[in-house]
mmCIF file of C-alpha atoms and ligand atoms in Angstrom:
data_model
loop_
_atom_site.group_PDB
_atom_site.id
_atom_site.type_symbol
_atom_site.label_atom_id
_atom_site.label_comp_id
_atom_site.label_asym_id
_atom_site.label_seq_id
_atom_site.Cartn_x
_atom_site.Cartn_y
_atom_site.Cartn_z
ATOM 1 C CA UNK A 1 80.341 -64.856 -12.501
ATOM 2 C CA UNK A 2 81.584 -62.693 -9.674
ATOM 3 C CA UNK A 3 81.517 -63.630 -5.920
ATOM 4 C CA UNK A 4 78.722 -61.847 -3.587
ATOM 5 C CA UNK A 5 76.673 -62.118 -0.424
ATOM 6 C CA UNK A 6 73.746 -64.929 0.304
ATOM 7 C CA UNK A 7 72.035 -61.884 1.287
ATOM 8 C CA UNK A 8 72.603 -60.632 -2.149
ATOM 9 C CA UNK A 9 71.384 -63.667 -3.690
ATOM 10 C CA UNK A 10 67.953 -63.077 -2.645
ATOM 11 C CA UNK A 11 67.261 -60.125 -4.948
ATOM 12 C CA UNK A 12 68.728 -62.456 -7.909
ATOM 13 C CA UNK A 13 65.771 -65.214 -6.585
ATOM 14 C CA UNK A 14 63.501 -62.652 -6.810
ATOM 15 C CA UNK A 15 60.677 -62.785 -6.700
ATOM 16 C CA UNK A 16 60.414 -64.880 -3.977
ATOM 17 C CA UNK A 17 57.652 -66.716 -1.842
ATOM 18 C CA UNK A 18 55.801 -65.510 1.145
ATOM 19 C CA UNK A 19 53.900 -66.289 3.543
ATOM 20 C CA UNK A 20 51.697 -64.923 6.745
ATOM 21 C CA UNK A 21 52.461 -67.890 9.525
ATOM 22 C CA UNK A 22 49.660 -68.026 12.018
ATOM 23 C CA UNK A 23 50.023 -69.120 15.383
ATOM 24 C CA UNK A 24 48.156 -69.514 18.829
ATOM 25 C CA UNK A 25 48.821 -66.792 21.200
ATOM 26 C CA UNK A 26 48.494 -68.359 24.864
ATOM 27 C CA UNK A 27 45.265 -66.025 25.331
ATOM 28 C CA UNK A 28 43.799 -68.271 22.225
ATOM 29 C CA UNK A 29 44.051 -65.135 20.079
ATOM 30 C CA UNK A 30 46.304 -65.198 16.855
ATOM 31 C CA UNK A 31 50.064 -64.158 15.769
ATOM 32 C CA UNK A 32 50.704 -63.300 12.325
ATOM 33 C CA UNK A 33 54.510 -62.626 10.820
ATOM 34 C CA UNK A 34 55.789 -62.517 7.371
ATOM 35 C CA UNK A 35 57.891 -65.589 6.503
ATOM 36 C CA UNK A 36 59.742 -66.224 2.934
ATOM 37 C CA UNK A 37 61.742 -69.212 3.661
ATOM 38 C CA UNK A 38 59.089 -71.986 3.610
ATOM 39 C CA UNK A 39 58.945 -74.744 1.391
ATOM 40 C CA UNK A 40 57.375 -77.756 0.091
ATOM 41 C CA UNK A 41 59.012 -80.759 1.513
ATOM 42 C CA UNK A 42 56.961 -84.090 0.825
ATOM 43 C CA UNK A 43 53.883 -85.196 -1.046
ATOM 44 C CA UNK A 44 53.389 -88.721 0.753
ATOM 45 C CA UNK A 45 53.403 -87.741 3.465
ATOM 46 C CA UNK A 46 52.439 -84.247 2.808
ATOM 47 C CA UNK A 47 54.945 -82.175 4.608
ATOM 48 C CA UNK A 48 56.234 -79.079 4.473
ATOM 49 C CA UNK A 49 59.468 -76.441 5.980
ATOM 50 C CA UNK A 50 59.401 -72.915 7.233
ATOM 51 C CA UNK A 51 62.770 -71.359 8.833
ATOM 52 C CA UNK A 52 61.963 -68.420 11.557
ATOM 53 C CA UNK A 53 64.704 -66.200 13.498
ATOM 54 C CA UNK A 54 65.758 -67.764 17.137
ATOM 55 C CA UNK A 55 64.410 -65.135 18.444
ATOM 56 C CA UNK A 56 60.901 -65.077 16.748
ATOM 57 C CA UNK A 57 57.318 -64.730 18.907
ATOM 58 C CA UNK A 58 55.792 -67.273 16.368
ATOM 59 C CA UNK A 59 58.428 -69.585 16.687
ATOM 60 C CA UNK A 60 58.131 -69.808 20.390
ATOM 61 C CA UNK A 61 54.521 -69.983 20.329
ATOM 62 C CA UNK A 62 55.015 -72.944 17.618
ATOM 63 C CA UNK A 63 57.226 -74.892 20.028
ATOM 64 C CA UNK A 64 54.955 -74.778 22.501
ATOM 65 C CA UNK A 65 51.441 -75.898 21.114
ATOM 66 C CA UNK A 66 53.061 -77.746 18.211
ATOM 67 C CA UNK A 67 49.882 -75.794 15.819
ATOM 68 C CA UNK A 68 50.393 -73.420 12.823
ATOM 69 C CA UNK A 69 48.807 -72.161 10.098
ATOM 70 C CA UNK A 70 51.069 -71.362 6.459
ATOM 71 C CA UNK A 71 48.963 -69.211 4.263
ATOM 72 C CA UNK A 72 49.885 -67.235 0.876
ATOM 73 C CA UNK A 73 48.095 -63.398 1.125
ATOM 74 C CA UNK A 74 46.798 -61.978 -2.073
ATOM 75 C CA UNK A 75 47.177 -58.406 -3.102
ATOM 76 C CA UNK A 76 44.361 -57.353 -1.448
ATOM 77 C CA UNK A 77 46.142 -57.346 1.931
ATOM 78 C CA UNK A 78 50.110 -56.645 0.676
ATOM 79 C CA UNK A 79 50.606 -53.793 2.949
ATOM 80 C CA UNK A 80 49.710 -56.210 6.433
ATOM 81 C CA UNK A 81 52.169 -58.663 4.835
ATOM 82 C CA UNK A 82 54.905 -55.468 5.594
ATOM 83 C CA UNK A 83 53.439 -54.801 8.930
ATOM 84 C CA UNK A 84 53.596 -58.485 10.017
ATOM 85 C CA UNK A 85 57.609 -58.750 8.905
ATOM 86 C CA UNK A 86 58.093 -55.125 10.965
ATOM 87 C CA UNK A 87 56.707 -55.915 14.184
ATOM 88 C CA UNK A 88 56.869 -58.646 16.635
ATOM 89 C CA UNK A 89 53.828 -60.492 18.411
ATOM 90 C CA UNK A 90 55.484 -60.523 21.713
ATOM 91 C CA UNK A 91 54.427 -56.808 22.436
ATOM 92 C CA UNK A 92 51.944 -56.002 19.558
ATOM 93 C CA UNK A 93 48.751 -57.542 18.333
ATOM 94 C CA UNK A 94 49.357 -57.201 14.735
ATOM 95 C CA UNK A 95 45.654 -57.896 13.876
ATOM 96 C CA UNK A 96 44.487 -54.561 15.873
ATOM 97 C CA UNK A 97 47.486 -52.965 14.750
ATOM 98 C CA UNK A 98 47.063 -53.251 11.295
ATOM 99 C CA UNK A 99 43.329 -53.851 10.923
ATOM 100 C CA UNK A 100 43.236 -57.438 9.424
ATOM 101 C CA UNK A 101 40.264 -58.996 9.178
ATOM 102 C CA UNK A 102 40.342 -62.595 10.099
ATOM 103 C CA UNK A 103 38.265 -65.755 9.377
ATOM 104 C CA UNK A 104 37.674 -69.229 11.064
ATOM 105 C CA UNK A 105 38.834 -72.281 9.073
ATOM 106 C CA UNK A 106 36.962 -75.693 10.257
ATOM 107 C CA UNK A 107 38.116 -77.225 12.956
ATOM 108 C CA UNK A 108 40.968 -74.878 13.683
ATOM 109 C CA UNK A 109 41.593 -72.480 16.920
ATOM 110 C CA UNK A 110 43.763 -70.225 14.788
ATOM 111 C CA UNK A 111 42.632 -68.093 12.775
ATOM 112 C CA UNK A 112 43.443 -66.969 9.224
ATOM 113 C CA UNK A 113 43.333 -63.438 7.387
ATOM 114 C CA UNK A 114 40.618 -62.766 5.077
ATOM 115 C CA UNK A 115 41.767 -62.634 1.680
ATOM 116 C CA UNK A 116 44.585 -65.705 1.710
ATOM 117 C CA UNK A 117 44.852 -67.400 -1.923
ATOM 118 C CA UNK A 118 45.904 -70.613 0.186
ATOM 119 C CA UNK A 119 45.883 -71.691 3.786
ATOM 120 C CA UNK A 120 48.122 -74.874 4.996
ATOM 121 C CA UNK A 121 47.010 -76.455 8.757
ATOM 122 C CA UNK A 122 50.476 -77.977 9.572
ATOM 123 C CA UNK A 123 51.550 -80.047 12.998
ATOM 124 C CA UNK A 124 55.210 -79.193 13.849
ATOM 125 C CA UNK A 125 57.087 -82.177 13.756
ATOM 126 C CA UNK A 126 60.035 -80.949 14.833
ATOM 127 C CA UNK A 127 62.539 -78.484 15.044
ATOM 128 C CA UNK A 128 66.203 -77.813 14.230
ATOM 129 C CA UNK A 129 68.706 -75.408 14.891
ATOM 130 C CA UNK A 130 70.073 -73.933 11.341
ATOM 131 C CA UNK A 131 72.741 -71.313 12.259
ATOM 132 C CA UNK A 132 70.672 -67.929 13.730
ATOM 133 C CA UNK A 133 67.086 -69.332 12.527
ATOM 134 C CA UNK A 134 64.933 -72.743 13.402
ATOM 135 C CA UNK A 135 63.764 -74.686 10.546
ATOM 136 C CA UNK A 136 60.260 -75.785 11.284
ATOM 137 C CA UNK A 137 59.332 -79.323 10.041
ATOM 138 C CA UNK A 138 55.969 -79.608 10.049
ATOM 139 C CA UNK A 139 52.897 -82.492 9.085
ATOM 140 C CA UNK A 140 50.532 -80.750 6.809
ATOM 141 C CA UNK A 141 46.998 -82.019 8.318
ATOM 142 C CA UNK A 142 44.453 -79.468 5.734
ATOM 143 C CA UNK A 143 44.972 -77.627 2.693
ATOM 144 C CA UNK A 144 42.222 -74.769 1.713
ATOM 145 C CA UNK A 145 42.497 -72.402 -1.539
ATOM 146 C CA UNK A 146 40.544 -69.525 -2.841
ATOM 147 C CA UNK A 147 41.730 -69.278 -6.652
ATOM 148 C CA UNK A 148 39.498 -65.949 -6.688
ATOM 149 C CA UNK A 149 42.591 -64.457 -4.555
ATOM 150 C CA UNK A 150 46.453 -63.412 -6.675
ATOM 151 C CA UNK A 151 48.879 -64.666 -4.534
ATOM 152 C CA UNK A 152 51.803 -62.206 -3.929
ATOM 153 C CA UNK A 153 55.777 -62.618 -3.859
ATOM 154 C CA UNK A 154 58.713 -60.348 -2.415
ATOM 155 C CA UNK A 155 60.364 -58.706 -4.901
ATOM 156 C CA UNK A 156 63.812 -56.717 -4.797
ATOM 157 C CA UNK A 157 64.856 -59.151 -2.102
ATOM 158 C CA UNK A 158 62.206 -58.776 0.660
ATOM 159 C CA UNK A 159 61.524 -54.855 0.120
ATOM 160 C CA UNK A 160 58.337 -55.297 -2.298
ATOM 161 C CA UNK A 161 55.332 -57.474 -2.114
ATOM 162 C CA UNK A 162 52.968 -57.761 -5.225
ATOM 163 C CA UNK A 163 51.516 -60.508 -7.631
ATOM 164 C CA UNK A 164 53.480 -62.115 -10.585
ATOM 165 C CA UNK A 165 51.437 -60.081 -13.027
HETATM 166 C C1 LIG B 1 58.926 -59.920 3.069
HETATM 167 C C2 LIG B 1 59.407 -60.423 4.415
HETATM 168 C C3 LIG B 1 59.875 -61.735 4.548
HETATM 169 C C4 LIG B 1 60.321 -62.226 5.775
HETATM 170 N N1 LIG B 1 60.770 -63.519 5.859
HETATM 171 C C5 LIG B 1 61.197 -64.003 7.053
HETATM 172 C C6 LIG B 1 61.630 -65.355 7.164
HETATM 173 O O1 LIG B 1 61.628 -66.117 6.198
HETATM 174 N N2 LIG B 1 62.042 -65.794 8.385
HETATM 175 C C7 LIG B 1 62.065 -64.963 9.489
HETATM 176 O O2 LIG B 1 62.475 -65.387 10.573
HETATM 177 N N3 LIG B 1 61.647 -63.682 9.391
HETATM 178 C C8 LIG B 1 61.207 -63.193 8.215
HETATM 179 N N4 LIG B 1 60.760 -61.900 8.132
HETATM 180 C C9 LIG B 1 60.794 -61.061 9.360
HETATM 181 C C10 LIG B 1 59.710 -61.451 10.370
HETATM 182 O O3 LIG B 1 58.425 -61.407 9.798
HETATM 183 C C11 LIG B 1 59.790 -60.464 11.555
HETATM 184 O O4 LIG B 1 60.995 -60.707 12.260
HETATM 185 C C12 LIG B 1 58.597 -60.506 12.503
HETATM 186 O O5 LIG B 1 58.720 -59.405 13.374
HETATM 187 C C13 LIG B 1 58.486 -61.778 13.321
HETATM 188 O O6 LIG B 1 57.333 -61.662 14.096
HETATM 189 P P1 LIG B 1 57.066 -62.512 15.439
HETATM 190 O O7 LIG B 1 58.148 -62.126 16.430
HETATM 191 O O8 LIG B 1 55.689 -62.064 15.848
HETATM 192 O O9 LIG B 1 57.152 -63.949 15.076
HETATM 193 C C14 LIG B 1 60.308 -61.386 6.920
HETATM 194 C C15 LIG B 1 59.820 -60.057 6.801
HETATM 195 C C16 LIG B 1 59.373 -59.589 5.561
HETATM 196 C C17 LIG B 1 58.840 -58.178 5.459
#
């Protein structure tokens, strides 16, 4: 084996997960942004992990109302899954910007793009600084899936988003 970067590593893992984390904008309206590094955490009780930049809109909105929404786009919508990683909420609304049509899930302010194999209503829990990122502990409260949607991955790293198959 030969020594190389952690950045690196990532097109070895390939492909790898990803997700569109929604969030509550203070006007009520919704952020979306691209995340890979989520994961499962617990089954009892159901928990799961998503690590953001320091720097992240979603992250700060997620620290302040404690509310976010995981879900896994299908192929339908790959190219807003680019958009959301390329642009941040603090100055654009990525749903205007790139067209995505939303939908309400019960009980929930935020709201979810159309097309999402799976959506996962979470509670932070807390927070925790992990070098330049947060990892985001979070309570999972709902889980909703559409198996008529093909979830997608990142392949070649982060650089192409498209279904197992
Ligand atoms: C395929 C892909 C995966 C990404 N994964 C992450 C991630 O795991 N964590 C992260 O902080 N940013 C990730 N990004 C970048 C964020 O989506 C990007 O910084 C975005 O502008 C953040 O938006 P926000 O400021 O509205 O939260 C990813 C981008 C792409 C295209």
């Amino acid at each position: 084996m030969k020594e190389i970067t952690l950045t690196g590593a990532s097109k070895i893992s390939s492909p790898n997960p990803v997700t569109i984390v929604c969030t509550q904008k203070p006007d009520g309206s919704t952020n979306l942004a691209t995340v890979s590094w989520w994961t499962y955490l617990s089954y009892n009780p159901n928990m799961i992990a998503y690590a953001m930049a320091k720097t992240s809109y979603s992250g700060e909105m997620v620290r302040q109302n404690k509310k976010v929404i995981l879900t896994i786009p299908s192929d339908k919508i790959a190219d807003v899954v680019m958009g959301c990683g390329s642009f941040t909420g603090r100055n654009t609304d990525k749903i205007t910007k790139f067209g995505v049509k939303m939908k309400e899930l019960p009980n929930s302010d935020i709201s979810v793009p159309e097309y999402s194999a799976l959506a996962i209503v979470c509670r932070l829990k807390e927070y925790m600084e992990t070098g330049d990122h947060y990892l985001y502990i979070c309570n999972v409260e709902k889980v909703y899936a559409d198996e008529q949607e093909k979830a997608v991955f990142a392949w070649d790293g982060y650089s192409q988003i498209k279904t197992v198959r």
